[in-house]
mmCIF file with all atom_site columns, C-alpha atoms in Angstrom:
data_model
loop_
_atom_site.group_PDB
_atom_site.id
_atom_site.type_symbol
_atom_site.label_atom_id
_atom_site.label_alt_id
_atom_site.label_comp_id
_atom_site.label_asym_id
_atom_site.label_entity_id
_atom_site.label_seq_id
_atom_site.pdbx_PDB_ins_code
_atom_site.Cartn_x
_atom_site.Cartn_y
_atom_site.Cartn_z
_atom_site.occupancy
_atom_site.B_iso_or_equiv
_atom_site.pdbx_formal_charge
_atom_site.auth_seq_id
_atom_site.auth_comp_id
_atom_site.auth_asym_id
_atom_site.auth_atom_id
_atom_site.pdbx_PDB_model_num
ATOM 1   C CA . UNK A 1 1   ? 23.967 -6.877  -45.556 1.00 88.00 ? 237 UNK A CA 1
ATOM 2   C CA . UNK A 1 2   ? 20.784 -5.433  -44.802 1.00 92.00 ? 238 UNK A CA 1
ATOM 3   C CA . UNK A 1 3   ? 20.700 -2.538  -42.032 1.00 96.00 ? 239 UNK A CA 1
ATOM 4   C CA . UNK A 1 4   ? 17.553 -1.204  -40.286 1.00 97.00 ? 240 UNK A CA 1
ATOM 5   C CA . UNK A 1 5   ? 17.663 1.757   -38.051 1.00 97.00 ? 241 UNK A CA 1
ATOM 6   C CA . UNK A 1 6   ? 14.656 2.669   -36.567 1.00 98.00 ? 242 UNK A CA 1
ATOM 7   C CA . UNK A 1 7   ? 13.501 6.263   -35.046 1.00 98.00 ? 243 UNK A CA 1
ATOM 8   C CA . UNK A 1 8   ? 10.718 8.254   -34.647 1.00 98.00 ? 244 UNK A CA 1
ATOM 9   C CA . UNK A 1 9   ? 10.111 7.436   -30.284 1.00 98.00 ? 245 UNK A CA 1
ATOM 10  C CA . UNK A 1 10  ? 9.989  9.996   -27.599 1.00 98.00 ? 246 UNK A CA 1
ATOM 11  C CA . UNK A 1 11  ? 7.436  11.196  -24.927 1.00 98.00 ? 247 UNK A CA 1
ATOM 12  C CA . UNK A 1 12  ? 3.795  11.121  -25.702 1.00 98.00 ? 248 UNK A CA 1
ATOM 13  C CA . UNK A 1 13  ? 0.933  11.467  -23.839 1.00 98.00 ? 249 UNK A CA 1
ATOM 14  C CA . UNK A 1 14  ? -2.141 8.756   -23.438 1.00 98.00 ? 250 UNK A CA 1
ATOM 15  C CA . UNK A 1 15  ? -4.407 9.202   -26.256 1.00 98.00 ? 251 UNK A CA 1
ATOM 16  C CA . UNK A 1 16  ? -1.423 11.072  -28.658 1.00 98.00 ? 252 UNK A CA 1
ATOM 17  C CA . UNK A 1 17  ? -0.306 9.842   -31.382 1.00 98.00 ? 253 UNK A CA 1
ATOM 18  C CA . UNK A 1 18  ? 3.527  8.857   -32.885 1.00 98.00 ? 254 UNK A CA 1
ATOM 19  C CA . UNK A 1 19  ? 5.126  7.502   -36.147 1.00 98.00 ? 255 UNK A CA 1
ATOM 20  C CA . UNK A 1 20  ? 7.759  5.163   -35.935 1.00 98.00 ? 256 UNK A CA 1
ATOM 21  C CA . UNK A 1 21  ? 10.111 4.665   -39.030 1.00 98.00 ? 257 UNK A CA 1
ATOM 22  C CA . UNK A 1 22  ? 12.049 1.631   -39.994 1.00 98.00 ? 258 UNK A CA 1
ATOM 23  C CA . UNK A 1 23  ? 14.831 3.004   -42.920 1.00 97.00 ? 259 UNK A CA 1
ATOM 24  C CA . UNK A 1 24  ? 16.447 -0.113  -44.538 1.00 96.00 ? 260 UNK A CA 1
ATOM 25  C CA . UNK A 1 25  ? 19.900 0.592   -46.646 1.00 95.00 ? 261 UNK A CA 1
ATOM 26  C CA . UNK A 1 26  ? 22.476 -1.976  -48.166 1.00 92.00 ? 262 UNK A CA 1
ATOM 27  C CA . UNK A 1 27  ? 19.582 -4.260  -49.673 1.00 90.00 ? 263 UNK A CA 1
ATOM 28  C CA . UNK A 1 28  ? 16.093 -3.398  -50.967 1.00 91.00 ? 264 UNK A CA 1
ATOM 29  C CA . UNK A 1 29  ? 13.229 -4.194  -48.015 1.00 91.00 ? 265 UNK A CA 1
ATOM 30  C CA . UNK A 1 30  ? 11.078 -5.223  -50.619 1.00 91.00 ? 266 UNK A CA 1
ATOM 31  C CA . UNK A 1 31  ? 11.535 -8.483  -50.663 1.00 91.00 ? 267 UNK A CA 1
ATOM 32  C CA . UNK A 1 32  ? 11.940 -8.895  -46.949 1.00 95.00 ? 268 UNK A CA 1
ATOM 33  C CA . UNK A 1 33  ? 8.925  -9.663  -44.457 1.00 96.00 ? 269 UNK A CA 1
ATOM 34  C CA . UNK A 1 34  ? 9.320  -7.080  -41.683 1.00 97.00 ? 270 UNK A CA 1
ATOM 35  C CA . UNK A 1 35  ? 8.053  -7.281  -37.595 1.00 98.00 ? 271 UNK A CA 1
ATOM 36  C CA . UNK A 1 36  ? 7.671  -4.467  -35.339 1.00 98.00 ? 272 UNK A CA 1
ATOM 37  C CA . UNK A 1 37  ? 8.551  -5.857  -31.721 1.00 98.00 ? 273 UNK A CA 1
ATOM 38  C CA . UNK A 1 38  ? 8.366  -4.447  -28.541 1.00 98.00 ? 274 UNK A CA 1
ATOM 39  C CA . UNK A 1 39  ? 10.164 -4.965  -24.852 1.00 98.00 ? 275 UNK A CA 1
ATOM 40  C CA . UNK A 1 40  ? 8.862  -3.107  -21.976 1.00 96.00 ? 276 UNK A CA 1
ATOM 41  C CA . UNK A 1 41  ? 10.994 -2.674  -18.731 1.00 90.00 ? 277 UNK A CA 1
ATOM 42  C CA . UNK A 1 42  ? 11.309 -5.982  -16.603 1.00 93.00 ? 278 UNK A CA 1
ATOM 43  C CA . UNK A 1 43  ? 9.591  -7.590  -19.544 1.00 96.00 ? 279 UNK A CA 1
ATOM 44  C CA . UNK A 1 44  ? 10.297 -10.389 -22.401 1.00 97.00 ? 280 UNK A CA 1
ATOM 45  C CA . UNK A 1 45  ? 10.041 -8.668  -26.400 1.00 97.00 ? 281 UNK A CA 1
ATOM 46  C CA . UNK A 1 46  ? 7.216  -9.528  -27.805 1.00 97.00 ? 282 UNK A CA 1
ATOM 47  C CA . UNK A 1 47  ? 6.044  -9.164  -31.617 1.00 98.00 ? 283 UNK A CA 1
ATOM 48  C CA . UNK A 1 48  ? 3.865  -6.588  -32.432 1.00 98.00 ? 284 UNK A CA 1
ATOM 49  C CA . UNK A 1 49  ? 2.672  -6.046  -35.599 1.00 98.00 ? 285 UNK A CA 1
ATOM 50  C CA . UNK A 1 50  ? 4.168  -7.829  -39.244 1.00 98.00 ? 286 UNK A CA 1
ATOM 51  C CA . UNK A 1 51  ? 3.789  -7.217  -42.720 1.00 97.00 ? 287 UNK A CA 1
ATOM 52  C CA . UNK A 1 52  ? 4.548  -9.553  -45.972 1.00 96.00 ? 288 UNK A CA 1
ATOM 53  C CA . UNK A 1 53  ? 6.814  -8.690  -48.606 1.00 93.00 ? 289 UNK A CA 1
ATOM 54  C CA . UNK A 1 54  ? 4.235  -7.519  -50.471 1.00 91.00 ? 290 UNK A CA 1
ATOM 55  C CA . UNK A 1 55  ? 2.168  -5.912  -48.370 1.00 93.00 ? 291 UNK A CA 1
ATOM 56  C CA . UNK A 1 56  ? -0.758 -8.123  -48.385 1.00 94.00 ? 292 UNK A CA 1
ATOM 57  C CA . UNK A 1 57  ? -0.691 -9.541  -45.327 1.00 96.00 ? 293 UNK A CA 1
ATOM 58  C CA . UNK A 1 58  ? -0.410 -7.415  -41.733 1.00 97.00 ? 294 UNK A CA 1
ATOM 59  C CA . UNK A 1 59  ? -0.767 -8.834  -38.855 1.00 98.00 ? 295 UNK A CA 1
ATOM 60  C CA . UNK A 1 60  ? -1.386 -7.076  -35.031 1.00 98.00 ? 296 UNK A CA 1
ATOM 61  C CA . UNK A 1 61  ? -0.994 -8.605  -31.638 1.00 98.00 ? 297 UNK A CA 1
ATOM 62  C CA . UNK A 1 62  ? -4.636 -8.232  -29.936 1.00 98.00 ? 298 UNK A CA 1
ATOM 63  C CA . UNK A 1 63  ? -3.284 -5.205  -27.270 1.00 98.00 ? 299 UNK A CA 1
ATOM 64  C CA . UNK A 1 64  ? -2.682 -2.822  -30.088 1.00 98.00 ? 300 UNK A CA 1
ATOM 65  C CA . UNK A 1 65  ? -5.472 -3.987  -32.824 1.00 98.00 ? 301 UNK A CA 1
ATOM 66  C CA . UNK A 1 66  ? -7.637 -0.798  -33.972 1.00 98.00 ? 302 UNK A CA 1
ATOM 67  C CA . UNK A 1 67  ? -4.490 1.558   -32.404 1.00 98.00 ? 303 UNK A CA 1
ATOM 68  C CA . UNK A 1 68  ? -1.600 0.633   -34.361 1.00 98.00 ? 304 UNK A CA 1
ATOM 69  C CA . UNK A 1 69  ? -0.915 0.369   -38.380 1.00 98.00 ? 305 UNK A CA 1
ATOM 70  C CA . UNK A 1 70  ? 1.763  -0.778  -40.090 1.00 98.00 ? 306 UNK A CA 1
ATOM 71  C CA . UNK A 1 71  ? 2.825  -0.358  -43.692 1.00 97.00 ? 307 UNK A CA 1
ATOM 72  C CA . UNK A 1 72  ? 5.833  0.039   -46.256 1.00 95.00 ? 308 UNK A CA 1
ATOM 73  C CA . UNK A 1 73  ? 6.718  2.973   -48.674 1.00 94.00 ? 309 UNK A CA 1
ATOM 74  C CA . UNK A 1 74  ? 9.026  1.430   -51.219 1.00 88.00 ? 310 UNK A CA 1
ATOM 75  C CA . UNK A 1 75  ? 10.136 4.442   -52.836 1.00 93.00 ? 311 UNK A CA 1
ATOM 76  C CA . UNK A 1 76  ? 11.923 5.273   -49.124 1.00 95.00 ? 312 UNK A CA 1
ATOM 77  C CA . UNK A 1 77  ? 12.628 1.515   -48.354 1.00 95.00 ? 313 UNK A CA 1
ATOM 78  C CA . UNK A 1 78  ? 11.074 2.045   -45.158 1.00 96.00 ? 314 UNK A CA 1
ATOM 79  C CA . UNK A 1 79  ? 8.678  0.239   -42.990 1.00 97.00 ? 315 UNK A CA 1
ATOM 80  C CA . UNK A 1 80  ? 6.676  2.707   -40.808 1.00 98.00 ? 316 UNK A CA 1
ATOM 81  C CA . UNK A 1 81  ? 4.467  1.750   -37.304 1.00 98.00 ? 317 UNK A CA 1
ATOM 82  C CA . UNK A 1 82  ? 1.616  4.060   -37.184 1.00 98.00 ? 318 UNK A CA 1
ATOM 83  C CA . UNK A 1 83  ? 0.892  4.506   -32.876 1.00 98.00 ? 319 UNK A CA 1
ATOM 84  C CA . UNK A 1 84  ? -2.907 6.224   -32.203 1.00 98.00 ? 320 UNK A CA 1
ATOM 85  C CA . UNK A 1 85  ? -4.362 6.132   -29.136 1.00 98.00 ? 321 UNK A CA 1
ATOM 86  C CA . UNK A 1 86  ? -1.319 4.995   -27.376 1.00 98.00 ? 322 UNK A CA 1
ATOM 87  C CA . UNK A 1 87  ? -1.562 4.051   -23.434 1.00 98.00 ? 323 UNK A CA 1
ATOM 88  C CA . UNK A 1 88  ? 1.296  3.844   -20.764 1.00 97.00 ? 324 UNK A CA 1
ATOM 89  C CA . UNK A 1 89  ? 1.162  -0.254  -21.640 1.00 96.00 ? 325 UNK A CA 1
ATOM 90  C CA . UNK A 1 90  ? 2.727  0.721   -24.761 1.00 98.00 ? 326 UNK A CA 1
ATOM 91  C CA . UNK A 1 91  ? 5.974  2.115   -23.232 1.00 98.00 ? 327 UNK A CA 1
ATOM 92  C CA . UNK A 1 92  ? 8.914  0.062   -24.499 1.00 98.00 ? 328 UNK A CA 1
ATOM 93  C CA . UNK A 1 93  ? 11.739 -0.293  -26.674 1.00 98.00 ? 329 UNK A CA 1
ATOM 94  C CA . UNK A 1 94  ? 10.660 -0.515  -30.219 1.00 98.00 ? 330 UNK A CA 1
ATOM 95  C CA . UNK A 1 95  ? 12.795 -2.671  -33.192 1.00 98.00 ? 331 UNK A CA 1
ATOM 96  C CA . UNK A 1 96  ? 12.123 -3.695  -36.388 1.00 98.00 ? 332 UNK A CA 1
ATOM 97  C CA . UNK A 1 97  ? 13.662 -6.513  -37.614 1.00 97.00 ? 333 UNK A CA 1
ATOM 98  C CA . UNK A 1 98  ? 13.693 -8.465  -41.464 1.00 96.00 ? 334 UNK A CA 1
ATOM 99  C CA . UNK A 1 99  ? 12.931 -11.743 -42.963 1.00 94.00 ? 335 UNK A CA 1
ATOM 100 C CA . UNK A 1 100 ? 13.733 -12.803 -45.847 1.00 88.00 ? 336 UNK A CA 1
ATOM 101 C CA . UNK A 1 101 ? 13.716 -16.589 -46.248 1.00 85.00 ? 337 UNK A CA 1
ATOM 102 C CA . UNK A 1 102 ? 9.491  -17.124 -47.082 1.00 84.00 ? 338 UNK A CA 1
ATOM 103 C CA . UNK A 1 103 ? 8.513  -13.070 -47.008 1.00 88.00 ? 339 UNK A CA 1
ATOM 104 C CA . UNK A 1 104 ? 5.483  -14.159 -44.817 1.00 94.00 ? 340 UNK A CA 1
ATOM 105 C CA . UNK A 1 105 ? 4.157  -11.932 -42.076 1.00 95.00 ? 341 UNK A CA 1
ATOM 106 C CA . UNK A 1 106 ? 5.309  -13.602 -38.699 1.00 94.00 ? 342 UNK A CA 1
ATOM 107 C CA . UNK A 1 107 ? 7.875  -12.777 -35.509 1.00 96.00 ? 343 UNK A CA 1
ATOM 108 C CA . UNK A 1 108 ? 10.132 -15.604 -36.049 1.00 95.00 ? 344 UNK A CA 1
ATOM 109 C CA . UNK A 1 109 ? 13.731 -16.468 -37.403 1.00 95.00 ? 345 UNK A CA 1
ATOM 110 C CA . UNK A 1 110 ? 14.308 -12.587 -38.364 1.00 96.00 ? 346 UNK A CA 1
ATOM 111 C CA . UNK A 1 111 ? 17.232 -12.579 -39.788 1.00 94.00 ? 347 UNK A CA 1
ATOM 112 C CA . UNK A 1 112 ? 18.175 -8.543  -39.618 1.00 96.00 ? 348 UNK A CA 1
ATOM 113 C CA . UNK A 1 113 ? 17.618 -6.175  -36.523 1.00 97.00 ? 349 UNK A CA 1
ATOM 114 C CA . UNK A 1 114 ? 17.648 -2.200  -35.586 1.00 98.00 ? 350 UNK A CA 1
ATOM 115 C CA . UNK A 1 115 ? 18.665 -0.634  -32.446 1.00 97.00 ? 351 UNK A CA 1
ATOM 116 C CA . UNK A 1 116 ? 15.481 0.280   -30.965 1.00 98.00 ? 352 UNK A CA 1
ATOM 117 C CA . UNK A 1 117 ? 13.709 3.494   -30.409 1.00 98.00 ? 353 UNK A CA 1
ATOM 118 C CA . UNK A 1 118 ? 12.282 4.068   -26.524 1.00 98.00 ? 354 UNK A CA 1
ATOM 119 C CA . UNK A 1 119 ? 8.716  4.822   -26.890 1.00 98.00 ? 355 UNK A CA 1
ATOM 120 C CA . UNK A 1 120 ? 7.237  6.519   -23.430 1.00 98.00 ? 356 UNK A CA 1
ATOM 121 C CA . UNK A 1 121 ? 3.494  7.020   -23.003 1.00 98.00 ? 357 UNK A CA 1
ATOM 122 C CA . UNK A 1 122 ? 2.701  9.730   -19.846 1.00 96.00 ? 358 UNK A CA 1
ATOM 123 C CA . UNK A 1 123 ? 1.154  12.145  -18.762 1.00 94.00 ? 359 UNK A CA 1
#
């Protein structure tokens, strides 16, 4: 079985910066798609950002385009969510979650989920 745990949240103020990590161990995140999602308090979870198997294909929900990045390091089978600029808006529970069935970048039918990681953005 594949198992994510995420990290990397805390405090940060508006306009900081944070990293958050995705680690993967008991399969090789390779060949999984992976989605960054987000639930803020009182609120539904909501994608955020995706990548392909591969790499070749991200994709970013509009609130966080030109702020957030996300990419993979195979050598740490890890999927990391890059954060600049961050606003309150982005305060939430963070998890990543995997997909292997098609390896396409999307938020659906994930197959493998973390814990979450609180994010909080104020001053």
């Amino acid at each position: 079985q594949l198992q994510l745990v995420e990290s990397g949240g805390g405090l940060v103020q508006p306009g900081g910066s944070l990293r958050l990590s995705c680690a993967a161990s008991g399969l090789t995140l390779d060949y999984y798609a992976v989605g960054w999602f987000r639930q803020a308090p009182g609120k539904e979870r909501k994608g955020v950002s995706c990548i392909s198997s591969s790499g070749g294909t991200t994709n970013y929900v509009d609130s966080v385009k030109g702020r957030f990045t996300i990419f993979r390091d195979n050598a740490k089978n890890t999927v990391y969510l890059q954060m600049n600029n961050v606003k309150p808006e982005d305060t939430a529970v963070y998890y990543c979650a995997a997909r292997r069935r098609d390896s396409l970048c999307g938020y659906y039918d994930m197959d493998f989920w973390g814990k979450g990681t609180l994010v909080t953005v104020s001053s």
